[in-house]
Coordinates of C-alpha atoms and ligand atoms in Angstrom, one line a residue:
M1 CA 137.7 111.3 42.9
P2 CA 134.9 113.9 42.8
I3 CA 133.5 114.5 46.3
T4 CA 129.9 113.6 46.4
P5 CA 127.3 115.8 48.1
F6 CA 126.9 115.2 51.9
K7 CA 124.4 112.6 52.9
N8 CA 123.5 111.6 56.5
D9 CA 124.6 108.2 57.6
M10 CA 121.7 105.8 57.9
P11 CA 120.6 104.2 61.2
T12 CA 121.2 100.4 61.5
D13 CA 118.1 98.3 60.7
W14 CA 117.8 96.2 63.9
G15 CA 115.0 94.2 62.2
K16 CA 117.7 92.5 60.2
S17 CA 119.1 89.4 61.9
E18 CA 122.6 90.0 60.5
N19 CA 122.7 93.4 62.2
R20 CA 121.5 92.0 65.5
E21 CA 124.1 89.2 65.2
A22 CA 126.9 91.6 64.5
L23 CA 126.0 93.6 67.5
N24 CA 125.7 90.6 69.8
K25 CA 129.1 89.3 68.6
N26 CA 130.6 92.7 69.3
L27 CA 129.0 92.9 72.8
E28 CA 130.8 89.6 73.5
Y29 CA 134.0 90.8 72.0
V30 CA 134.1 94.1 73.8
R31 CA 133.5 92.3 77.1
T32 CA 136.7 90.4 76.5
E33 CA 138.5 93.8 76.3
F34 CA 137.2 94.9 79.7
G35 CA 139.9 95.8 82.2
K36 CA 142.5 96.9 79.6
E37 CA 144.7 99.9 80.3
Y38 CA 144.6 103.0 78.1
P39 CA 147.6 105.3 78.1
L40 CA 147.8 109.0 77.3
I41 CA 148.8 109.7 73.7
I42 CA 151.2 112.6 73.4
G43 CA 153.0 113.3 70.1
G44 CA 151.9 109.8 69.0
K45 CA 153.6 108.1 71.9
E46 CA 151.8 106.1 74.5
V47 CA 152.4 107.4 78.0
S48 CA 151.4 105.2 80.8
K49 CA 150.9 106.9 84.2
E50 CA 150.8 105.4 87.7
N51 CA 147.7 107.4 88.4
K52 CA 144.8 105.6 86.6
L53 CA 141.1 106.0 86.7
A54 CA 138.7 103.2 86.3
S55 CA 135.7 103.5 83.9
Y56 CA 132.7 101.6 85.1
N57 CA 129.6 100.1 83.4
P58 CA 126.7 102.2 84.7
A59 CA 124.3 99.2 84.1
S60 CA 126.5 97.0 86.3
H61 CA 128.6 99.3 88.4
H62 CA 130.9 96.7 89.9
E63 CA 132.2 96.0 86.3
V64 CA 135.3 97.9 85.2
I65 CA 135.4 98.7 81.5
G66 CA 139.0 99.8 81.6
Y67 CA 141.7 101.8 83.3
V68 CA 142.7 105.1 81.9
S69 CA 146.0 106.9 82.7
Q70 CA 145.4 110.4 84.1
A71 CA 147.4 113.3 82.8
G72 CA 149.2 115.6 85.2
K73 CA 150.5 119.1 84.8
E74 CA 153.8 117.9 83.3
D75 CA 151.8 116.0 80.6
I76 CA 150.0 119.1 79.6
E77 CA 153.3 120.8 79.0
E78 CA 154.6 117.8 76.9
A79 CA 151.3 117.7 75.0
I80 CA 151.4 121.4 74.1
T81 CA 155.0 121.0 73.0
A82 CA 154.0 118.0 70.8
A83 CA 151.0 119.9 69.4
K84 CA 153.1 123.0 68.6
K85 CA 155.6 120.8 66.7
A86 CA 152.9 119.0 64.8
H87 CA 151.2 122.3 63.9
E88 CA 154.2 123.3 61.8
G89 CA 153.4 120.7 59.2
W90 CA 149.7 120.2 59.8
G91 CA 148.9 123.9 59.7
A92 CA 150.8 124.3 56.4
I93 CA 148.9 121.8 54.2
T94 CA 145.7 122.6 52.4
F95 CA 142.2 122.2 53.7
L96 CA 141.6 119.5 51.1
E97 CA 144.6 117.5 52.2
R98 CA 143.3 117.6 55.8
A99 CA 139.8 116.8 54.8
R100 CA 141.0 113.6 53.2
Y101 CA 141.9 112.3 56.7
L102 CA 138.3 112.9 57.8
F103 CA 136.8 111.1 54.8
K104 CA 139.1 108.1 55.6
A105 CA 138.1 108.2 59.3
A106 CA 134.4 108.2 58.4
K107 CA 134.9 105.0 56.5
I108 CA 136.8 103.4 59.3
M109 CA 134.0 104.4 61.7
E110 CA 131.4 103.0 59.4
R111 CA 133.3 99.7 59.3
R112 CA 133.7 99.5 63.1
K113 CA 130.1 100.6 63.8
P114 CA 128.9 97.4 65.6
E115 CA 131.9 97.5 67.8
L116 CA 131.5 101.2 68.6
V117 CA 127.8 100.7 69.4
A118 CA 128.9 98.0 71.8
W119 CA 131.4 100.3 73.6
Q120 CA 128.7 103.0 73.9
I121 CA 126.3 100.6 75.4
Y122 CA 128.7 99.5 78.0
E123 CA 130.4 102.7 78.9
A124 CA 127.7 105.3 78.4
G125 CA 124.6 103.1 79.3
K126 CA 122.9 103.7 75.9
N127 CA 120.4 101.3 74.2
W128 CA 121.0 100.1 70.7
A129 CA 119.3 102.9 68.8
E130 CA 120.8 105.7 71.0
A131 CA 124.2 104.2 70.6
D132 CA 123.8 103.7 66.9
G133 CA 122.5 107.2 66.4
E134 CA 125.6 108.5 68.0
I135 CA 127.9 106.7 65.6
N136 CA 125.8 108.1 62.7
E137 CA 126.2 111.6 64.1
A138 CA 130.0 111.1 64.5
I139 CA 130.3 109.9 60.9
D140 CA 128.1 112.8 59.7
F141 CA 130.4 115.3 61.5
L142 CA 133.5 113.8 59.8
E143 CA 131.8 113.9 56.4
M144 CA 130.3 117.4 56.8
Y145 CA 133.3 119.2 58.3
A146 CA 135.5 117.7 55.6
R147 CA 133.3 119.2 52.9
K148 CA 132.9 122.6 54.7
A149 CA 136.7 122.9 55.2
I150 CA 137.2 122.4 51.5
E151 CA 134.9 125.4 51.0
L152 CA 137.3 127.5 53.1
E153 CA 140.1 126.8 50.8
Q154 CA 139.2 129.4 48.3
G155 CA 138.9 132.2 50.9
E156 CA 136.5 135.0 50.3
N157 CA 135.5 136.6 47.0
L158 CA 136.7 140.2 47.2
V159 CA 136.0 143.3 45.2
T160 CA 138.6 143.6 42.5
I161 CA 140.4 146.8 41.4
P162 CA 142.9 147.1 38.5
G163 CA 146.6 146.5 39.2
I164 CA 146.1 144.8 42.6
E165 CA 145.6 141.1 43.4
N166 CA 143.6 140.9 46.6
H167 CA 143.2 137.6 48.4
L168 CA 141.6 136.6 51.7
E169 CA 142.6 133.3 53.1
Y170 CA 142.0 131.4 56.4
K171 CA 144.8 130.5 58.7
P172 CA 144.6 128.2 61.8
L173 CA 144.8 129.6 65.3
G174 CA 147.5 127.1 66.5
V175 CA 147.1 124.8 69.5
G176 CA 143.8 124.4 71.3
A177 CA 142.0 122.4 74.0
V178 CA 139.0 120.2 73.3
I179 CA 137.0 119.5 76.5
S180 CA 134.1 117.2 76.0
P181 CA 131.1 115.8 78.0
W182 CA 130.3 112.2 78.7
N183 CA 126.8 112.0 77.2
F184 CA 127.8 111.9 73.6
P185 CA 131.3 110.4 74.1
L186 CA 131.8 109.7 70.4
A187 CA 129.7 112.2 68.4
I188 CA 130.7 115.3 70.4
V189 CA 134.3 114.2 70.8
T190 CA 134.5 113.7 67.0
G191 CA 132.7 116.9 66.1
M192 CA 134.7 119.1 68.4
T193 CA 138.0 117.6 67.6
V194 CA 137.7 117.3 63.8
S195 CA 136.3 120.8 63.4
A196 CA 139.4 122.1 65.1
I197 CA 141.9 120.0 63.3
V198 CA 140.5 120.1 59.8
T199 CA 141.0 123.9 59.9
G200 CA 144.7 123.3 60.6
N201 CA 144.9 123.4 64.3
T202 CA 146.4 120.8 66.6
V203 CA 144.7 119.9 69.9
L204 CA 144.8 118.5 73.3
L205 CA 141.7 116.3 73.8
K206 CA 140.5 116.1 77.4
P207 CA 137.5 113.7 77.3
A208 CA 135.1 113.4 80.2
S209 CA 136.3 111.2 83.0
L210 CA 133.1 109.0 82.8
T211 CA 133.6 108.0 79.2
P212 CA 137.3 108.1 78.3
I213 CA 137.4 104.7 76.6
V214 CA 135.0 105.6 73.8
A215 CA 137.3 108.6 73.3
A216 CA 140.3 106.2 73.2
K217 CA 138.5 104.3 70.4
F218 CA 138.2 107.6 68.5
M219 CA 141.9 108.1 68.9
E220 CA 142.5 104.6 67.4
I221 CA 140.3 105.5 64.4
M222 CA 142.1 108.8 63.8
H223 CA 145.5 107.0 64.1
E224 CA 144.3 104.4 61.6
A225 CA 143.2 107.2 59.3
G226 CA 146.8 108.4 59.3
V227 CA 146.4 111.6 61.2
P228 CA 150.0 112.6 62.0
D229 CA 151.4 112.3 65.5
G230 CA 150.8 115.3 67.7
V231 CA 147.8 116.6 65.8
I232 CA 145.5 115.1 68.4
N233 CA 146.9 114.5 71.9
Y234 CA 144.8 112.4 74.2
I235 CA 145.1 113.7 77.8
P236 CA 142.3 112.4 80.0
G237 CA 142.5 113.7 83.5
S238 CA 140.8 115.2 86.4
S239 CA 139.5 118.7 85.6
R240 CA 140.3 119.7 89.2
E241 CA 144.0 118.7 88.6
I242 CA 144.6 119.9 85.1
G243 CA 141.6 122.0 84.0
D244 CA 142.8 125.4 85.0
D245 CA 146.4 124.9 83.8
L246 CA 145.1 123.7 80.5
V247 CA 142.7 126.6 80.0
T248 CA 145.1 129.3 81.1
H249 CA 148.2 128.1 79.4
R250 CA 149.8 130.8 77.3
D251 CA 150.1 128.5 74.3
I252 CA 146.5 127.3 74.3
N253 CA 144.9 129.7 71.8
F254 CA 141.4 128.4 71.9
I255 CA 139.2 126.2 74.0
S256 CA 136.4 124.2 72.5
F257 CA 134.2 123.2 75.4
T258 CA 130.9 121.3 75.6
G259 CA 129.4 120.5 79.0
S260 CA 127.5 122.1 81.9
M261 CA 126.8 125.8 82.2
E262 CA 128.8 126.0 85.5
A263 CA 132.0 124.6 83.9
G264 CA 131.5 126.5 80.7
L265 CA 131.2 129.8 82.5
H266 CA 134.2 129.0 84.7
I267 CA 136.4 128.2 81.7
D268 CA 135.1 131.3 79.8
E269 CA 136.0 133.6 82.8
L270 CA 139.4 132.0 83.3
A271 CA 140.3 132.0 79.7
H272 CA 139.8 135.8 79.4
K273 CA 142.0 136.7 82.4
R274 CA 145.2 138.5 81.5
I275 CA 148.3 136.4 81.7
P276 CA 152.0 137.5 81.5
N277 CA 153.5 137.8 78.0
Q278 CA 150.1 137.2 76.5
R279 CA 150.1 136.9 72.7
W280 CA 146.6 135.8 72.1
V281 CA 143.1 136.6 73.2
K282 CA 141.9 133.1 73.6
R283 CA 138.8 132.1 71.8
V284 CA 136.2 130.1 73.8
V285 CA 133.5 128.1 72.2
A286 CA 131.2 126.9 74.9
E287 CA 128.2 124.7 74.2
M288 CA 126.3 124.3 77.5
G289 CA 123.1 123.0 79.1
G290 CA 119.4 123.3 78.4
K291 CA 116.0 123.3 80.0
N292 CA 114.0 122.5 77.0
G293 CA 110.3 122.1 76.7
I294 CA 107.3 121.2 74.5
V295 CA 104.2 123.4 74.3
V296 CA 100.9 121.7 73.3
D297 CA 97.8 123.5 71.9
E298 CA 94.3 122.2 72.1
S299 CA 94.3 121.9 68.3
A300 CA 97.3 119.6 68.2
D301 CA 97.3 115.9 67.2
L302 CA 97.4 114.8 70.9
D303 CA 98.8 111.3 70.2
A304 CA 101.7 112.7 68.2
A305 CA 102.3 115.3 70.9
A306 CA 102.4 112.6 73.7
D307 CA 104.8 110.5 71.6
G308 CA 107.0 113.5 71.1
I309 CA 107.0 114.5 74.8
V310 CA 107.8 111.0 76.0
T311 CA 110.6 110.5 73.5
S312 CA 112.1 113.9 74.2
A313 CA 111.9 113.6 78.0
F314 CA 113.1 110.0 78.4
G315 CA 115.3 109.1 75.4
Y316 CA 118.7 108.2 76.9
Q317 CA 117.2 108.7 80.3
G318 CA 116.8 112.4 79.8
Q319 CA 120.6 112.8 79.6
K320 CA 120.7 114.9 76.5
C321 CA 121.3 118.6 76.5
S322 CA 118.3 118.7 74.2
A323 CA 116.0 116.7 76.5
G324 CA 112.4 118.0 76.7
S325 CA 112.1 118.0 80.5
R326 CA 109.0 120.3 80.5
A327 CA 105.6 120.0 78.9
I328 CA 103.4 123.0 78.9
I329 CA 99.9 122.0 77.9
H330 CA 96.7 123.9 77.0
E331 CA 94.2 123.6 79.9
S332 CA 91.4 122.3 77.7
V333 CA 93.4 119.1 76.8
Y334 CA 95.5 119.0 79.9
N335 CA 94.0 115.9 81.7
E336 CA 93.7 114.0 78.5
M337 CA 97.4 114.7 77.6
V338 CA 98.6 113.8 81.1
D339 CA 96.9 110.4 80.7
K340 CA 98.4 109.8 77.3
I341 CA 101.9 110.7 78.5
V342 CA 101.6 108.5 81.6
E343 CA 100.1 105.6 79.6
R344 CA 103.1 105.7 77.1
T345 CA 105.7 106.1 79.9
K346 CA 104.3 103.0 81.8
K347 CA 105.3 100.9 78.8
L348 CA 109.0 102.0 78.9
H349 CA 110.9 99.1 80.4
V350 CA 113.9 99.9 82.6
G351 CA 117.0 97.7 82.2
P352 CA 120.4 97.4 80.6
G353 CA 121.2 98.7 77.2
T354 CA 122.7 95.4 76.2
E355 CA 119.1 94.1 76.1
N356 CA 118.0 97.1 74.2
N357 CA 115.7 98.4 77.0
P358 CA 114.1 101.8 76.2
I359 CA 115.3 103.2 79.6
G360 CA 118.8 102.3 80.7
P361 CA 120.9 103.4 83.7
V362 CA 121.9 107.0 84.5
I363 CA 125.6 107.6 84.2
D364 CA 126.9 107.3 87.7
D365 CA 126.3 107.6 91.4
K366 CA 126.6 111.3 91.4
A367 CA 123.9 111.6 88.7
F368 CA 121.8 109.0 90.5
K369 CA 121.8 111.1 93.7
N370 CA 121.3 114.4 92.0
I371 CA 118.3 113.2 90.0
N372 CA 116.8 111.6 93.1
E373 CA 117.2 114.9 94.9
Y374 CA 115.3 116.6 92.1
I375 CA 112.6 113.9 92.4
E376 CA 112.2 114.9 96.1
I377 CA 112.0 118.6 95.1
G378 CA 109.4 117.6 92.5
K379 CA 107.2 116.0 95.2
E380 CA 107.1 119.4 96.9
E381 CA 106.5 121.3 93.7
G382 CA 104.0 119.2 91.9
K383 CA 102.0 116.0 92.0
L384 CA 103.7 112.7 91.2
A385 CA 101.9 111.3 88.2
F386 CA 104.2 108.4 87.5
G387 CA 107.6 106.9 88.6
G388 CA 109.7 108.2 91.4
N389 CA 111.4 104.9 92.1
S390 CA 115.1 104.1 91.8
D391 CA 117.4 101.2 92.5
N392 CA 121.2 101.3 92.4
T393 CA 122.0 97.8 93.6
E394 CA 123.2 96.6 90.3
G395 CA 123.1 99.7 88.0
Y396 CA 122.0 103.3 88.4
Y397 CA 118.3 102.8 87.5
I398 CA 115.6 105.5 87.9
T399 CA 112.1 104.9 86.6
P400 CA 110.9 107.7 84.2
T401 CA 109.2 110.1 86.5
I402 CA 106.4 112.5 85.7
F403 CA 105.2 115.5 87.8
K404 CA 102.0 117.2 86.9
D405 CA 100.5 120.5 88.1
V406 CA 103.9 122.0 88.5
A407 CA 103.9 125.8 88.9
P408 CA 105.7 127.7 86.0
G409 CA 108.4 129.3 88.1
S410 CA 109.3 126.3 90.2
R411 CA 112.8 124.7 90.2
I412 CA 112.0 121.6 88.2
M413 CA 110.5 123.9 85.5
K414 CA 113.7 126.0 85.4
E415 CA 116.8 124.0 86.3
E416 CA 118.5 121.3 84.1
I417 CA 118.0 118.0 85.9
F418 CA 119.7 115.8 83.2
G419 CA 117.8 112.7 84.1
P420 CA 114.4 111.0 83.4
V421 CA 112.2 113.6 85.0
L422 CA 109.4 115.4 83.3
A423 CA 107.6 118.4 84.7
I424 CA 104.1 119.2 83.3
C425 CA 102.2 122.5 83.7
K426 CA 99.0 124.0 82.4
A427 CA 98.6 127.1 80.3
S428 CA 95.5 128.9 79.2
S429 CA 96.8 129.7 75.7
V430 CA 99.7 129.0 73.5
E431 CA 101.0 132.5 74.0
E432 CA 101.0 132.0 77.8
G433 CA 102.6 128.5 77.2
I434 CA 105.4 130.1 75.2
D435 CA 106.0 132.7 77.9
V436 CA 106.4 129.9 80.4
Y437 CA 108.7 128.0 77.9
N438 CA 110.9 131.2 77.6
D439 CA 111.2 131.6 81.4
T440 CA 114.6 129.9 81.9
Q441 CA 118.3 131.0 81.6
F442 CA 118.7 128.6 78.7
G443 CA 117.5 128.5 75.1
L444 CA 118.6 125.2 73.4
T445 CA 115.7 123.2 72.0
G446 CA 111.9 123.6 72.1
A447 CA 108.8 122.3 70.3
L448 CA 105.2 123.3 69.7
Y449 CA 102.4 120.9 68.8
T450 CA 99.5 122.7 67.1
N451 CA 97.4 122.6 64.0
N452 CA 96.9 126.4 64.1
R453 CA 98.9 128.2 61.5
E454 CA 98.9 131.5 63.4
Q455 CA 100.3 129.8 66.4
I456 CA 103.1 128.3 64.3
S457 CA 104.0 131.7 63.0
Y458 CA 103.9 133.1 66.6
A459 CA 106.2 130.3 67.8
R460 CA 108.6 130.9 65.0
R461 CA 109.0 134.5 66.2
K462 CA 108.7 134.1 69.9
M463 CA 110.1 130.8 71.1
E464 CA 113.6 131.7 72.2
C465 CA 115.8 128.7 71.4
G466 CA 118.5 127.7 68.9
N467 CA 116.6 124.7 67.7
L468 CA 112.8 124.9 67.3
F469 CA 110.7 121.9 66.2
L470 CA 107.1 122.4 65.1
N471 CA 104.9 119.3 65.5
G472 CA 108.0 117.2 66.2
K473 CA 110.1 116.1 69.2
C474 CA 112.9 118.4 70.4
T475 CA 115.7 115.8 70.5
G476 CA 117.7 114.1 67.8
A477 CA 118.8 117.0 65.6
L478 CA 120.6 115.7 62.5
V479 CA 123.8 117.1 61.1
G480 CA 123.2 119.3 58.1
I481 CA 119.4 119.1 58.6
Q482 CA 119.0 120.8 61.9
P483 CA 122.4 122.3 62.7
F484 CA 122.6 122.3 66.5
G485 CA 123.3 124.9 69.2
G486 CA 121.6 127.1 71.7
Y487 CA 120.8 130.7 72.7
Y488 CA 121.5 132.5 76.0
M489 CA 123.2 130.3 78.6
S490 CA 123.0 127.3 76.4
G491 CA 126.0 128.3 74.3
T492 CA 128.3 130.9 72.7
G493 CA 128.8 129.2 69.4
E494 CA 127.6 129.0 65.9
K495 CA 125.7 125.9 64.9
T496 CA 127.6 122.6 64.8
G497 CA 128.2 121.1 61.4
T498 CA 128.3 124.5 59.6
L499 CA 130.9 126.6 57.8
E500 CA 130.3 129.3 60.5
Y501 CA 131.2 126.8 63.1
L502 CA 134.6 126.2 61.4
L503 CA 135.2 129.9 61.4
H504 CA 135.7 129.7 65.2
F505 CA 139.0 128.0 64.5
V506 CA 140.5 130.2 61.9
Q507 CA 141.7 133.7 61.4
A508 CA 141.4 135.6 58.1
K509 CA 144.4 137.1 56.4
T510 CA 144.1 139.5 53.4
I511 CA 147.0 139.7 51.1
A512 CA 147.2 142.5 48.5
E513 CA 149.9 142.3 45.8
N514 CA 150.4 145.5 43.7
F515 CA 151.6 144.8 40.2
Ligands
LIG1 N1 124.9 122.3 74.1 C1 125.4 121.1 73.7 O1 125.6 120.9 72.6 C2 125.6 120.1 74.8 C3 125.9 118.8 74.3 C4 126.1 117.8 75.3 C5 126.1 118.1 76.6 N2 125.8 119.3 77.0 C6 125.7 119.6 78.4 O2 126.8 119.0 79.2 C7 126.4 118.7 80.5 C8 126.7 117.3 80.8 O3 128.0 117.0 80.6 P1 129.1 116.8 81.7 O4 128.5 116.4 83.0 O5 130.2 116.1 81.2 O6 129.5 118.4 81.9 P2 130.7 119.0 82.8 O7 130.6 120.4 82.6 O8 130.7 118.4 84.1 O9 132.0 118.4 82.1 C9 132.3 118.6 80.7 C10 133.8 118.5 80.5 O10 134.4 119.6 81.1 C11 135.4 119.2 81.9 N3 135.5 120.2 83.0 C12 134.7 120.4 84.0 N4 135.2 121.4 84.8 C13 136.3 121.9 84.2 C14 137.2 122.9 84.5 N5 137.1 123.7 85.5 N6 138.3 123.1 83.7 C15 138.4 122.3 82.5 N7 137.6 121.3 82.2 C16 136.5 121.1 83.0 C17 135.0 117.8 82.4 O11 136.0 117.0 82.9 C18 134.4 117.3 81.1 O12 135.4 116.8 80.3 C19 124.9 119.0 80.5 O13 124.7 120.3 81.1 C20 124.5 119.1 79.1 O14 123.4 119.8 78.8 C21 125.6 120.3 76.1
LIG2 N1 122.4 116.9 69.3 C1 121.7 116.1 70.3 C2 121.9 116.5 71.7 C3 123.4 116.7 72.1 C4 123.4 117.0 73.5 O1 123.5 116.3 74.5 C5 120.2 116.1 70.0 O2 119.8 116.9 69.1 O3 119.4 115.4 70.6

């Protein structure tokens, strides 16, 4: 079967009654699965532990979604042994053979989409579109990495000289750790894991403790796709208990991490400490946080800019690494823009994702407290223009909150809040606005709204971020269309979904045969 060109998976049309019915049926079905236990999976075997962690519904925090066995140090050893064994066969087959498992998994995911959307809604607190978009992204990663891996098969075209056959081929690194965040519990788990395995490596997957059940669903899909035992070992557990052992283990050759800057830097530092009998310099891929922003010029389409700002700031409650938590607005349209932003935000209803509310709960009690602390800081640093209320009696709800007249260097303009909080400040020109935009440690996503061509060219050169959007929102990058990944303290890596990203997980070997 010839492999067709890559195409992005399409969002579900919720206007169609059959799609709404399928989701409602699955919301009911998934509910009947609440409270189940999920074991570790090591070398294909289920390992149930006494130490279990409950995963809760953030929209209704007395509800347990399920219980997940927690890996201890001994399980890390077992999983590494299983992964090493599995690597003997998996690392030896071709890229094309491995890619076929990804194509198969993409089809299974597509078939199970309404169920996966339902799990996301319950465990991650997403609404329908956010949950659906994540399944699209996971499918896109499977389809894209499969195709990119096939490109690696032929190696590199080398200069030829008579009498010698020269060849460059790509070899896997061996066993690695995949450490994922909670906010994209399917898409990022899928992207990180399959990029590592399609290149011939075997992995230990440590999902985030807040969303391990969606990751268990990913494991089911990869199993159904026929991925051999031991290629992906599922080892949820406390990062405090097992994190350092995993990262420093002599036989872990690479760590693919996505999460906060703090954890990423800790892992990066630890991974590069010398260890006895070291055979590898570990590779660390660390995709980290952001403090993204949108700059608006007086020439911009102000309605489009207000739409973009509100969607970027409050989509998934601002819990995206790409969230646009700052708006930097030209002084001549400042008041008008603030009004437009507030007016749109007022219409965002807060409530559970099951009912498809635009704003759902934040992920847990810790996030709820942290975001509320930032709201208190915001009251000192700016003027509250909207929101500022929260209620955690049933779920962890925070109204989308807007601060205006915030000074450029203030904390809410520089620190990642990871919640529904938008800081707005004034600039006297786009150039000044871009300077303010650039004034953070991060460099993940950014946007400029303007109708001035010179400013567009200026932003192309000067806005320091991995993903720049011109006259568009700064969230929702699509695989293959806007390959994703940041500058500075936002990440070390190449863009996700690309051939270069796959090169993180291989080493090149040249072979010269003289005739
Ligand atoms: N750049 C990106 O592509 C991207 C994508 C999604 C999320 N993020 C970032 O992730 C963060 C939110 O996710 P989070 O709260 O899950 O992040 P986090 O750093 O708390 O946790 C991420 C993962 O790392 C593990 N971990 C934490 N400390 C560890 C340690 N010492 N050793 C080993 N593992 C450890 C966690 O258990 C979890 O699995 C935000 O900062 C967000 O911006 C970035
Ligand atoms: N890739 C996603 C963000 C992932 C991080 O949380 C976006 O583009 O919005």
